[in-house]
Short mmCIF file of C-alpha atoms in Angstrom, two decimals:
data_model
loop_
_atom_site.label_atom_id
_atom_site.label_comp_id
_atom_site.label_asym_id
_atom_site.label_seq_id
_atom_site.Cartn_x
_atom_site.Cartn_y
_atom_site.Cartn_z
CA UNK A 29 -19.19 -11.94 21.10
CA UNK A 30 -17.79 -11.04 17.92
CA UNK A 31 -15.34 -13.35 15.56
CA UNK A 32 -12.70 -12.33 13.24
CA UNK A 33 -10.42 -15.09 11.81
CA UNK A 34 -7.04 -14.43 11.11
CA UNK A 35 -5.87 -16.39 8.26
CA UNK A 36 -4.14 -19.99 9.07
CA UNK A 37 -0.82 -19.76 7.47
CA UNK A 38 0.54 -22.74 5.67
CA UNK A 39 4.10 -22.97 3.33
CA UNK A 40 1.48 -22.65 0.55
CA UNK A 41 0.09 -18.97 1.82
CA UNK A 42 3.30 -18.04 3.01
CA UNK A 43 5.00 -18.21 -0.38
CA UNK A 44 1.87 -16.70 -2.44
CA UNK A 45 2.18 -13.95 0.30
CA UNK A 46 5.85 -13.25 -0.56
CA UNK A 47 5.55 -13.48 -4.27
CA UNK A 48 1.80 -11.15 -3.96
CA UNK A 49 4.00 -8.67 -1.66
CA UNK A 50 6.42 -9.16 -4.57
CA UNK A 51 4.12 -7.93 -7.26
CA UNK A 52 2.69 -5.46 -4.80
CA UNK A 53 5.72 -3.87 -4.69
CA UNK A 54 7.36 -3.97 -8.18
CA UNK A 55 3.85 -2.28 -9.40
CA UNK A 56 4.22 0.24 -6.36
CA UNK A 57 8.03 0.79 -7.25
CA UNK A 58 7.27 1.51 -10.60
CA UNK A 59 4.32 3.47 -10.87
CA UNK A 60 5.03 5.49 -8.29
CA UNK A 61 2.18 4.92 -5.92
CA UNK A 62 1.01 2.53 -3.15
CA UNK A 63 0.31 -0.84 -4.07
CA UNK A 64 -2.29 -1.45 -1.72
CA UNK A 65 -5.11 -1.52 -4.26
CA UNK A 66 -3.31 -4.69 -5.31
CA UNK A 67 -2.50 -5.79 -1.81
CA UNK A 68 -5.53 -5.55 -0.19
CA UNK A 69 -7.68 -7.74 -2.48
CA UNK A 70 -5.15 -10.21 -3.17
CA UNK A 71 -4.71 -11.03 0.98
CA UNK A 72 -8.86 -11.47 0.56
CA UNK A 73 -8.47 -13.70 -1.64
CA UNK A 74 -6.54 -15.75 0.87
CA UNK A 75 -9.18 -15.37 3.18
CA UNK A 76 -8.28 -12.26 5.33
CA UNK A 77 -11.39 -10.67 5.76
CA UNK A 78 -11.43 -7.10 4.72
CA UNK A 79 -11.29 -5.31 7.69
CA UNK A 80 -8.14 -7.49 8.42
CA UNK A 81 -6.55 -7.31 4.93
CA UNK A 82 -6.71 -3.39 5.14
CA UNK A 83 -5.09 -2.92 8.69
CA UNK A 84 -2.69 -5.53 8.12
CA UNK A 85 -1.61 -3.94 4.52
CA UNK A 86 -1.80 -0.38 6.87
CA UNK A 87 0.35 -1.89 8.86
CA UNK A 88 2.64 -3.00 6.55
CA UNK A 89 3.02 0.44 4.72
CA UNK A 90 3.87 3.09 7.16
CA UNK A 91 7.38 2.16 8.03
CA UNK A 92 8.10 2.11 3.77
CA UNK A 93 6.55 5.40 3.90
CA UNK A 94 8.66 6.64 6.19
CA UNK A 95 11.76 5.37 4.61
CA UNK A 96 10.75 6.70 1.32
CA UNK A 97 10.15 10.12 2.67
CA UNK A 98 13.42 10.77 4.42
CA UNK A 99 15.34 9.43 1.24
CA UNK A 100 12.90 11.67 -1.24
CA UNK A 101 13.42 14.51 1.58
CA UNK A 102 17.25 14.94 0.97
CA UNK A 103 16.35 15.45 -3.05
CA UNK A 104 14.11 17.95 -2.27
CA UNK A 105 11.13 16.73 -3.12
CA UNK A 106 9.14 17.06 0.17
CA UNK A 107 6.97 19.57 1.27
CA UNK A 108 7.11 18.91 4.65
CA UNK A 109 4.63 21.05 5.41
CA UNK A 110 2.16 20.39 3.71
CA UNK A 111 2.71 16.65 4.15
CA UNK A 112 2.07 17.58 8.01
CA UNK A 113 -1.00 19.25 7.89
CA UNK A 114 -2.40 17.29 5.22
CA UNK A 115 -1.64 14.38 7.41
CA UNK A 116 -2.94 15.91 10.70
CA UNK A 117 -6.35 15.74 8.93
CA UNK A 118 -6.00 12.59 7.20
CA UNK A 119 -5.76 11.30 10.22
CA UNK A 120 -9.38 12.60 11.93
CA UNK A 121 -10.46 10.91 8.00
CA UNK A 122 -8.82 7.65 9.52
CA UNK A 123 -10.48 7.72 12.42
CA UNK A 124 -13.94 7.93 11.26
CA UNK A 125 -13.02 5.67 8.19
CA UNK A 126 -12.59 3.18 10.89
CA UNK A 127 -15.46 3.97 12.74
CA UNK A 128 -17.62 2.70 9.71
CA UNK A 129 -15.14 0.09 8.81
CA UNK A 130 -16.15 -1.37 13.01
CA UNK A 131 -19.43 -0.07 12.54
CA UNK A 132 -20.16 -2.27 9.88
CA UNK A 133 -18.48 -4.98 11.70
CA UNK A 134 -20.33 -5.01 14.27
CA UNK A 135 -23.41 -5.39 12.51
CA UNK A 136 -22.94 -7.53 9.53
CA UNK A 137 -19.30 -9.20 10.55
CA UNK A 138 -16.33 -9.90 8.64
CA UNK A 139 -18.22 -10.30 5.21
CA UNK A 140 -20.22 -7.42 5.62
CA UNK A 141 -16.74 -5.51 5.74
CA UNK A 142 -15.83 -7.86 2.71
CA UNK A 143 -18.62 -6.18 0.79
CA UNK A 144 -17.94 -2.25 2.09
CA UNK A 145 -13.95 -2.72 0.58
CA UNK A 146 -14.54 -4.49 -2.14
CA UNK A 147 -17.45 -2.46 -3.35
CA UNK A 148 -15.33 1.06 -3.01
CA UNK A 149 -12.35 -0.54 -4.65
CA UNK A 150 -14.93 -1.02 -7.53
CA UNK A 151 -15.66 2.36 -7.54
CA UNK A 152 -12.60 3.61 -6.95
CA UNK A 153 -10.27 1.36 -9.28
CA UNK A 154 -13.03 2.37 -11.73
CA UNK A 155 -12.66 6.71 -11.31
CA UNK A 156 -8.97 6.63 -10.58
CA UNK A 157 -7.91 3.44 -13.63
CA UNK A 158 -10.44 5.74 -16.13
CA UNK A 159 -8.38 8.62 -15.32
CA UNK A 160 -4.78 7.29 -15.64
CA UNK A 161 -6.11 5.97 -18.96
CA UNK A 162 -6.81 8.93 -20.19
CA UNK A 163 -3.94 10.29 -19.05
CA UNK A 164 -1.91 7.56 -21.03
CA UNK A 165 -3.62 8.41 -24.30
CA UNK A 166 -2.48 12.05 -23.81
CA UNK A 167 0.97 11.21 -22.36
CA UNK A 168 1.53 9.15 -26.06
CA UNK A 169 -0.11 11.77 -28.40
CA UNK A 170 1.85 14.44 -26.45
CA UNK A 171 4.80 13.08 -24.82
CA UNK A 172 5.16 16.57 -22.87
CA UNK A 173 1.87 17.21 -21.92
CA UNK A 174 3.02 16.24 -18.43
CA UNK A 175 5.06 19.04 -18.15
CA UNK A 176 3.81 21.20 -14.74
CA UNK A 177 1.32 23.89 -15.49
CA UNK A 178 -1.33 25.40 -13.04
CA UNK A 179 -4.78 24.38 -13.68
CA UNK A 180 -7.40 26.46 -13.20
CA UNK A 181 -8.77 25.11 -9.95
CA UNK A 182 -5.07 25.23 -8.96
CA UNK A 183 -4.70 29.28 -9.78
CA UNK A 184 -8.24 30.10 -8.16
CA UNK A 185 -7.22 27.87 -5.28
CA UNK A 186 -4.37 30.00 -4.67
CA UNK A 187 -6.26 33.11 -5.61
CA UNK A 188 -8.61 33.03 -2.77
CA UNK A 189 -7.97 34.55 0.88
CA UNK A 190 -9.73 33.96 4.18
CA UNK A 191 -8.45 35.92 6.75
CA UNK A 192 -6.79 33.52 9.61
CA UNK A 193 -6.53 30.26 7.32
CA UNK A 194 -3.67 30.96 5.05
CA UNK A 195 -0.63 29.00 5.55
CA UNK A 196 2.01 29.07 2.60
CA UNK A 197 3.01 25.58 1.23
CA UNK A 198 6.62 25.97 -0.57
CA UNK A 199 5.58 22.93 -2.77
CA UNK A 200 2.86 25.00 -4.09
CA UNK A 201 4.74 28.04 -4.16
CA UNK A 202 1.37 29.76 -2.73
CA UNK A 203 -0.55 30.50 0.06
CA UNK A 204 -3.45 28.07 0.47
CA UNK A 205 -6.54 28.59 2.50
CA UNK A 206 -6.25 25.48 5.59
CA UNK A 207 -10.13 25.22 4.60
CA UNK A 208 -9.14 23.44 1.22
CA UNK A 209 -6.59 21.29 2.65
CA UNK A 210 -8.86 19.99 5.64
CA UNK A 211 -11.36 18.40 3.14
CA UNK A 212 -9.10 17.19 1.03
CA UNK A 213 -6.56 15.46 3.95
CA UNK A 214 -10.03 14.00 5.63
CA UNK A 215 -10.89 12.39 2.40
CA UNK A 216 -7.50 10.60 1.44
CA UNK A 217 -7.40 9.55 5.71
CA UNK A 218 -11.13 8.07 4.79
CA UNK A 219 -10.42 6.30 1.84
CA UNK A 220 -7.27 4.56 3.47
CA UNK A 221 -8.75 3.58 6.30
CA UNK A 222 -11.17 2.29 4.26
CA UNK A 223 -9.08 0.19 1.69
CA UNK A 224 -5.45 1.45 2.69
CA UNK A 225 -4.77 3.15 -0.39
CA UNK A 226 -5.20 7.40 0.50
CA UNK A 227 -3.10 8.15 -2.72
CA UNK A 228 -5.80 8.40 -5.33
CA UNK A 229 -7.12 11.21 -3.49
CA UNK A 230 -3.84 13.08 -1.71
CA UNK A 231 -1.84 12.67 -5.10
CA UNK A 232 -4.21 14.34 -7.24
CA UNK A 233 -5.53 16.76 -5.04
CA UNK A 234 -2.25 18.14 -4.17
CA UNK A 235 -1.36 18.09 -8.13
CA UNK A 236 -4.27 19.80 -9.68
CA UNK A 237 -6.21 21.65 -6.89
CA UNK A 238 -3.16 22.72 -4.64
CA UNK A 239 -1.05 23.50 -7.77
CA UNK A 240 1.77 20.94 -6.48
CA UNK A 241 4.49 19.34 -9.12
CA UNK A 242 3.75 15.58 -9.51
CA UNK A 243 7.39 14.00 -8.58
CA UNK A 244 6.64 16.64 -5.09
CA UNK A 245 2.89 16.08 -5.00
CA UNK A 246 4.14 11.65 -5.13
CA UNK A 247 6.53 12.04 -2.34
CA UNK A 248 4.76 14.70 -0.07
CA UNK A 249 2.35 11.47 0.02
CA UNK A 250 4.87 9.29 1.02
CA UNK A 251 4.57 11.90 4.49
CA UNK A 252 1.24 11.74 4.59
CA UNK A 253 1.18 7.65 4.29
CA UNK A 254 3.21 7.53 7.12
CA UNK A 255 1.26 9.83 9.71
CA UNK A 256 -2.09 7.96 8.30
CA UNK A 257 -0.42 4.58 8.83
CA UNK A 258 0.91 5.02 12.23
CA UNK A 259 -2.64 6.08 13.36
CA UNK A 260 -4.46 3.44 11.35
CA UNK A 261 -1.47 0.70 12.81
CA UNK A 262 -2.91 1.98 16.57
CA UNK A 263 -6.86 2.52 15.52
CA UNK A 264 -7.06 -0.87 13.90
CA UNK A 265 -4.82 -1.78 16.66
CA UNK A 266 -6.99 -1.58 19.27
CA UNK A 267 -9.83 -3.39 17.76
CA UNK A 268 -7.38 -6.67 17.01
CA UNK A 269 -7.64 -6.99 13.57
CA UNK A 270 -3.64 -6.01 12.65
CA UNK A 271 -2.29 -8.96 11.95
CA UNK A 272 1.23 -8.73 12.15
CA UNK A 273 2.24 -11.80 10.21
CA UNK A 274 0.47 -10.85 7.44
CA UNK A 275 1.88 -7.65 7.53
CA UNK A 276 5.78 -8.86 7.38
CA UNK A 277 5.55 -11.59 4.59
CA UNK A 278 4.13 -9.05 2.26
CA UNK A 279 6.70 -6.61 3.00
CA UNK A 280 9.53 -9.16 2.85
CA UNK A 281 8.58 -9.65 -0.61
CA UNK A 282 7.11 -5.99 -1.10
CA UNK A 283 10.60 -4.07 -0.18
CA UNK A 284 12.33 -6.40 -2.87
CA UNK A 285 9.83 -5.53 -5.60
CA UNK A 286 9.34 -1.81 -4.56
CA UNK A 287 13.23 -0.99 -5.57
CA UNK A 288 12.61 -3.35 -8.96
CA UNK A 289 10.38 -1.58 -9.86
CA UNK A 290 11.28 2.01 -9.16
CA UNK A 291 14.78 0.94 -10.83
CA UNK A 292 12.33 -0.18 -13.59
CA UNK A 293 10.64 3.47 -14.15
CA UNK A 294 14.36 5.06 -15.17
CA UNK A 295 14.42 2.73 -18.09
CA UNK A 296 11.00 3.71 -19.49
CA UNK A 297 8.41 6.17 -21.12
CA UNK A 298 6.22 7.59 -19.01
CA UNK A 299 3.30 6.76 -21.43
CA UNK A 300 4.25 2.68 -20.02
CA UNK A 301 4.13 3.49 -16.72
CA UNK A 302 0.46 4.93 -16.87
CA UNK A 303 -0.34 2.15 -19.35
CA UNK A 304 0.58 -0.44 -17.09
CA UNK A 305 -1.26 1.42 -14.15
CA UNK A 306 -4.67 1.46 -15.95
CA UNK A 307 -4.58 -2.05 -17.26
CA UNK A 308 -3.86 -3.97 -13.52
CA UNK A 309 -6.57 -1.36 -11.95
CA UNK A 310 -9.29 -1.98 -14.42
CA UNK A 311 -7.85 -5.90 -13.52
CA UNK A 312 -8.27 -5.90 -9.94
CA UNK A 313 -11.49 -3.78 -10.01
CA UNK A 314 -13.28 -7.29 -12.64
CA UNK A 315 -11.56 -9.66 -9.97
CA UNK A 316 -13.25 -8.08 -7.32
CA UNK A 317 -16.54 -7.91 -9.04
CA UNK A 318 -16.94 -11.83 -9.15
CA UNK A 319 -16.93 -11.44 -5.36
CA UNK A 320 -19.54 -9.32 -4.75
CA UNK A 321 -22.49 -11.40 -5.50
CA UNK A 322 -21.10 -14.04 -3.02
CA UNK A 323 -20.73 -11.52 -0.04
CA UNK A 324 -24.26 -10.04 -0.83
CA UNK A 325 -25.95 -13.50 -0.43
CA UNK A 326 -24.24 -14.41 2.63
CA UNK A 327 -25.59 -11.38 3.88
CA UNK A 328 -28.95 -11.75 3.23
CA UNK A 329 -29.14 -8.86 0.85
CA UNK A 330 -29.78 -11.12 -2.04
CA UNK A 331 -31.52 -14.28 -3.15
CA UNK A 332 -29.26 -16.98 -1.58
CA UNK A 333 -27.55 -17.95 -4.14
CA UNK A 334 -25.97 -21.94 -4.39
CA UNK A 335 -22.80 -22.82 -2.80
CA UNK A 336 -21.39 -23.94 -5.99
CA UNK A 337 -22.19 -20.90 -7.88
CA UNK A 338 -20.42 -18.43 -5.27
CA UNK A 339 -17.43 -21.14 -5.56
CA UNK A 340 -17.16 -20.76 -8.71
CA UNK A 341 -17.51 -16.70 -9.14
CA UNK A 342 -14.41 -16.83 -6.39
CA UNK A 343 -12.56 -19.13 -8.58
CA UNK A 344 -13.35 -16.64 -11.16
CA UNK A 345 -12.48 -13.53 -9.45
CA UNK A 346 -9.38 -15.65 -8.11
CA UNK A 347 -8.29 -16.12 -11.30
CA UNK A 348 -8.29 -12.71 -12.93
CA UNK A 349 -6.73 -11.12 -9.83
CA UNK A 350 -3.79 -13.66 -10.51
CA UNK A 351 -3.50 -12.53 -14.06
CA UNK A 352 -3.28 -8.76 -12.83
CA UNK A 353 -0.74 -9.60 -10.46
CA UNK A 354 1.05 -11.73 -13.57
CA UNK A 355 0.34 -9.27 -15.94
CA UNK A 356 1.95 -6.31 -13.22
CA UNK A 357 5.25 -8.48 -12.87
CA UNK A 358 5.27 -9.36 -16.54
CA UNK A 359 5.44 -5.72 -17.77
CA UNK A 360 7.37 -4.20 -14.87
CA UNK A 361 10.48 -7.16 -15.57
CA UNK A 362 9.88 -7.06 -19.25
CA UNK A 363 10.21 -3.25 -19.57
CA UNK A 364 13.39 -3.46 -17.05
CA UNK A 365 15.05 -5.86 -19.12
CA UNK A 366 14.26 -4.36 -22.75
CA UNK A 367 15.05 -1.24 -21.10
CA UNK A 368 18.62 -2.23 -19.79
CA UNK A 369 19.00 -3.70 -22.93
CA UNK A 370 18.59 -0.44 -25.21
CA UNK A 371 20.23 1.53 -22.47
CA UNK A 372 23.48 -0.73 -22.41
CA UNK A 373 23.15 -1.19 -26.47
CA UNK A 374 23.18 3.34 -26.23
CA UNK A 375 26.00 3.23 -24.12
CA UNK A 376 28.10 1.09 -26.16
CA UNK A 377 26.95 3.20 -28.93
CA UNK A 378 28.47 6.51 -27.27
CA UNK A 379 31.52 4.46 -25.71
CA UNK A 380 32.31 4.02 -29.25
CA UNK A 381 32.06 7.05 -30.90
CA UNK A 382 33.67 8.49 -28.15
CA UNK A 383 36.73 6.94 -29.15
CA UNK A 384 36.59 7.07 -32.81
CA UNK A 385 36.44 11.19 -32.26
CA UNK A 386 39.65 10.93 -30.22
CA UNK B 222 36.92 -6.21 -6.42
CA UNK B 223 37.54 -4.98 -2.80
CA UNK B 224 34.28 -2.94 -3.18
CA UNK B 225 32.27 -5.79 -4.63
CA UNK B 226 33.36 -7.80 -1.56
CA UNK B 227 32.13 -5.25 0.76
CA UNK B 228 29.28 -4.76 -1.17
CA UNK B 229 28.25 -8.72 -0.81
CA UNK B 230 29.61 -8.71 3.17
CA UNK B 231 27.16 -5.84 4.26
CA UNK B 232 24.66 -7.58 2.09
CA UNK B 233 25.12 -11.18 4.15
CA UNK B 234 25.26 -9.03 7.34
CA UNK B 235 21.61 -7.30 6.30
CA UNK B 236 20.48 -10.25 5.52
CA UNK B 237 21.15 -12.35 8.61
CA UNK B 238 19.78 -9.44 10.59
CA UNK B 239 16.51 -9.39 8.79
CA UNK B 240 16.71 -13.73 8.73
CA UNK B 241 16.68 -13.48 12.62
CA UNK B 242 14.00 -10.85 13.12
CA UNK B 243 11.63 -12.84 10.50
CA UNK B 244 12.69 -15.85 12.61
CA UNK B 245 11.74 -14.07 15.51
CA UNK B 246 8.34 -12.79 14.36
CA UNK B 247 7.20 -16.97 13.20
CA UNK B 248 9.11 -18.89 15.76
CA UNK B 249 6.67 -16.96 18.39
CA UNK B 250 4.16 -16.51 15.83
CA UNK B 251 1.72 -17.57 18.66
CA UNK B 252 2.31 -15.18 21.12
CA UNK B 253 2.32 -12.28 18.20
CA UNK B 254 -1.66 -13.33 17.25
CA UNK B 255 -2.21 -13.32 21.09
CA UNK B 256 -0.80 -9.88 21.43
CA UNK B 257 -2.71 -8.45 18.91
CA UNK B 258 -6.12 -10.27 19.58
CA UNK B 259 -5.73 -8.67 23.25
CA UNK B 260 -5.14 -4.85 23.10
CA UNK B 261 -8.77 -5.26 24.04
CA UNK B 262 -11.25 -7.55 26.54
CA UNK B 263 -11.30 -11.02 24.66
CA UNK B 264 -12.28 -14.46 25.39
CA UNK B 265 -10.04 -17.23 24.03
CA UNK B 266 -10.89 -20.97 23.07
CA UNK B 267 -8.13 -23.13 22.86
CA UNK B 268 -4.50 -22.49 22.94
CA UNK B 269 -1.48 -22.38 20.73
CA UNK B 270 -1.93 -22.27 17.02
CA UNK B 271 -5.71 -23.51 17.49
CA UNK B 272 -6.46 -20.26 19.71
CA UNK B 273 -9.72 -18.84 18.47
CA UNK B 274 -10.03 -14.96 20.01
CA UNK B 275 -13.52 -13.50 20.39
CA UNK B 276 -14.09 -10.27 20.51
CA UNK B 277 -16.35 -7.53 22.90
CA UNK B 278 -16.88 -10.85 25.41
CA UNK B 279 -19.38 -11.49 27.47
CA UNK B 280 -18.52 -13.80 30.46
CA UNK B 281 -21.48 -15.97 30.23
CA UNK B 282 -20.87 -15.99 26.45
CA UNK B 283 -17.21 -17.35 27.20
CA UNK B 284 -17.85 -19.77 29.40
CA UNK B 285 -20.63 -21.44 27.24
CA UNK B 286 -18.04 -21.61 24.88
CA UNK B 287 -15.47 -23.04 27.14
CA UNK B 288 -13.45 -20.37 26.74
CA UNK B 289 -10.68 -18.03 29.22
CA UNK B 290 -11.22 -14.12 29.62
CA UNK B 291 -8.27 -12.28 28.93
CA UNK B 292 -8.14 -8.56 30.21
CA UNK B 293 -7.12 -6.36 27.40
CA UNK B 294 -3.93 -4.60 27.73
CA UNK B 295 -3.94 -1.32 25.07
CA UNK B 296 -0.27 -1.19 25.15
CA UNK B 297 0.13 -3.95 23.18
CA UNK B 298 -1.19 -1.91 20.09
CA UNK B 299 2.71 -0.33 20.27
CA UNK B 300 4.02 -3.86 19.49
CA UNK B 301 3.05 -4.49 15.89
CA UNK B 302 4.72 -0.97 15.08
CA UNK B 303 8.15 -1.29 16.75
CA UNK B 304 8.35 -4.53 14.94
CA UNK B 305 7.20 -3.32 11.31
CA UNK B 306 9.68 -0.23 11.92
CA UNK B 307 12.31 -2.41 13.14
CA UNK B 308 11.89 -5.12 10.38
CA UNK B 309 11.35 -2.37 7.74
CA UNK B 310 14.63 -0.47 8.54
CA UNK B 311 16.70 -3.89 8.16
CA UNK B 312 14.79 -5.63 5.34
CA UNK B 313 14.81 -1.98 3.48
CA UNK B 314 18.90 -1.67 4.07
CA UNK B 315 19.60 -5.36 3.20
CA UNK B 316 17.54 -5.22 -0.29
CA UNK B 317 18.85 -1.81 -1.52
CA UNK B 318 22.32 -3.30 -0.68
CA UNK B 319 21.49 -6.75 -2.46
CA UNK B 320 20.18 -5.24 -5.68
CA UNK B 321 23.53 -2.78 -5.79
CA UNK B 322 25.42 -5.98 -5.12
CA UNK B 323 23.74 -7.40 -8.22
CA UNK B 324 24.40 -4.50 -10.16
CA UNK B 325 20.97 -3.57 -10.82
CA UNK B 326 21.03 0.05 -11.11
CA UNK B 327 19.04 3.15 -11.86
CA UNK B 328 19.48 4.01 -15.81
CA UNK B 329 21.88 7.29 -15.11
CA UNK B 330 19.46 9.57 -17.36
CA UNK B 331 15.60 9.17 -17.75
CA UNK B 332 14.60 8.45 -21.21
#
């Protein structure tokens, strides 16, 4: 017989739920993508174990995504599409994402799927926060570097014809061969059912292999997230790990944050939004290396370490996770608020003039 | 003024629709774990809040730990998404309203 705990809820975890759903979603709101990769690890560190924490925060997502969708749907902004088919094989990528995720539950437990989510958000937060970095340095030498241009992937993508697998994507402007979209939907279903972020792989792909504009590429996601999250709700479902309480308290704080913070992304540079992206990935991904060494001894796959000293990492790891969920809300309000500021002080500014020229 | 007041009333009325459904979801928190620990076969120890579910049971298994086998019921899985969508429609109308009824508002031109 197999045990996994959901987490005993007391006023204590019930707040720190709201305010970390809170965070979630002001960071989600204003950088334009999932906040899951802050989510996730932050219900571990209340003691969901991972499997849990990712079908729960699955859970939790799809009906935003859905939301979000229709809303960015009526500005145009959807391929629908693409969103569709992308999703159709995100979802066989969810399915056998959770066929490890039970796999490895099965034969090491809930720690061993401690280890498996915390290790790929290592790798992951490590790729994807290295990237956005980058792409900060270039946004603020070149403030219109972002401006949408083919890459060259993106033009030999659309280049290339197989006979019987074309379909033609209106967000791309292009036919695209289904054989690049199946590996690419499979991979963003895998890596969300794996730590319920499939963003860092549909976003990009769609941007610089499929040739789609970001602001389409960000909410063709949102259509994808949703037909990934109502599968991963039932797959995860079925095995008993969704726990639904979980699920609602971070969303009760998530879906005030979320509008925050996408308020908060009309008041500032683009450059600051991919600054404050990096900087809480590269954040979460130390927090969840103090983990690690715990997980690996309770598994055997280490020396065993002492009690104490796997306290303590946690405490560690605790404690940077709750300055990247401090640091998240700190620059998403203070931007918002220095941002209103200068916004109202340019309006008065114009209000004035206005009136001196008449 | 009118339109402030209407703002605030369909705010309240978001609000207490939301307030009842997260009522709802913790006042039978119980029976929500329950549902979700039995979409499959499971063997339960204890009741209420102290409940402890195993999973992939064994009967011998659940008796030596004193436990009750519960058939699993796979329809259950549809439970946990009619709430979230149901919640998520409310909660999602009753914020965007209370954050226009604050006056918190997109900047009208991106910098």
């Amino acid at each position: 017989m197999e045990l996994i705990q959901f987490v005993q809820l007391d006023t204590t975890s019930v707040i720190l739920l709201i305010l970390i759903g809170f965070v979630g979603g002001l960071v989600s709101g204003f950088i334009g993508s999932g906040g899951a990769f802050v989510l996730t690890p932050a219900m571990m560190t209340l003691g969901a174990p991972g499997i849990v924490a990712v079908a729960s925060n699955i859970c939790h997502k799809f009906p935003k995504a859905l939301v979000g969708a229709v809303k960015r749907h009526k500005y145009g902004q959807v391929d629908v599409k693409l969103g569709l088919i992308m999703g159709a094989f995100a979802e066989m990528g969810i399915l056998y994402g959770k066929h490890l995720m039970t796999g490895i539950k099965d034969q090491f437990g809930a720690v061993g799927t401690d280890l498996y989510v915390s290790a790929i958000f290592v790798v992951v937060l490590a790729i994807v926060g290295g990237f956005v970095f980058r792409d900060y340095l270039k946004l603020k030498s070149q403030p219109h570097s972002d401006e949408h241009q083919l890459t060259k992937l993106a033009k030999w993508v659309h280049s290339v014809h197989i006979p019987g697998t074309m379909v033609y994507f209106p967000g791309a402007n292009a036919h695209i061969s289904l054989l690049f979209i199946a590996p690419m939907g499979f991979a963003t279903g895998l890596l969300a059912s794996s730590i319920a972020v499939g963003g860092f792989i549909g976003v990009p792909a769609m941007i610089y292999i499929f040739g789609v504009p970001a602001i389409m590429a960000s909410a063709t996601e949102l259509v994808i997230a949703f037909v990934m999250g109502l599968g991963g709700t039932m797959f995860y479902g079925l095995e008993g790990v969704v726990d639904l309480r979980l699920a609602m308290l971070i969303l009760l704080g998530s879906l005030f944050g979320i509008q925050l913070g996408a308020i908060g992304t009309t008041y500032v540079k683009d450059y600051q939004v991919k600054l404050t992206m990096a900087v809480i990935m590269i954040t979460v991904l130390f927090s969840r290396i103090f983990y690690i060494p715990g997980y690996l001894s309770k598994l055997h796959l280490i020396e065993p370490m002492q009690e104490s000293t796997v306290r303590t990492l946690k405490m560690i790891g605790d404690g940077v996770l709750a300055l990247a969920l401090i640091l998240g809300a700190a620059t998403v309000l203070t931007a918002l608020v220095k941002g209103m500021a200068e916004h109202r002080k340019q309006h008065e500014v114009l209000t004035e003039s206005e009136g001196i020229a008449q | 003024m009118a339109d402030a007041n209407s703002g605030w009333s369909r705010t309240l009325l978001w609000g207490a629709v939301t307030a009842i459904l997260y009522l709802g979801v913790f006042a039978y928190a119980d029976d929500v774990i329950r549902f979700a620990r039995t979409t499959t076969d499971a063997c339960v120890v204890g009741a209420g809040a102290e409940a402890v579910y195993y999973s992939k049971p064994t009967p011998e298994a659940c008796a030596e730990k004193g436990g009750t086998m519960v058939q699993g019921n796979w329809l259950l899985v549809f439970l946990p998404i009619l709430i979230a969508f149901a919640i998520s429609y409310v909660h999602g109308a009753f914020t965007s309203n209370f954050w226009d009824s604050v006056g918190l508002r997109a900047a009208s031109k991106k910098k």
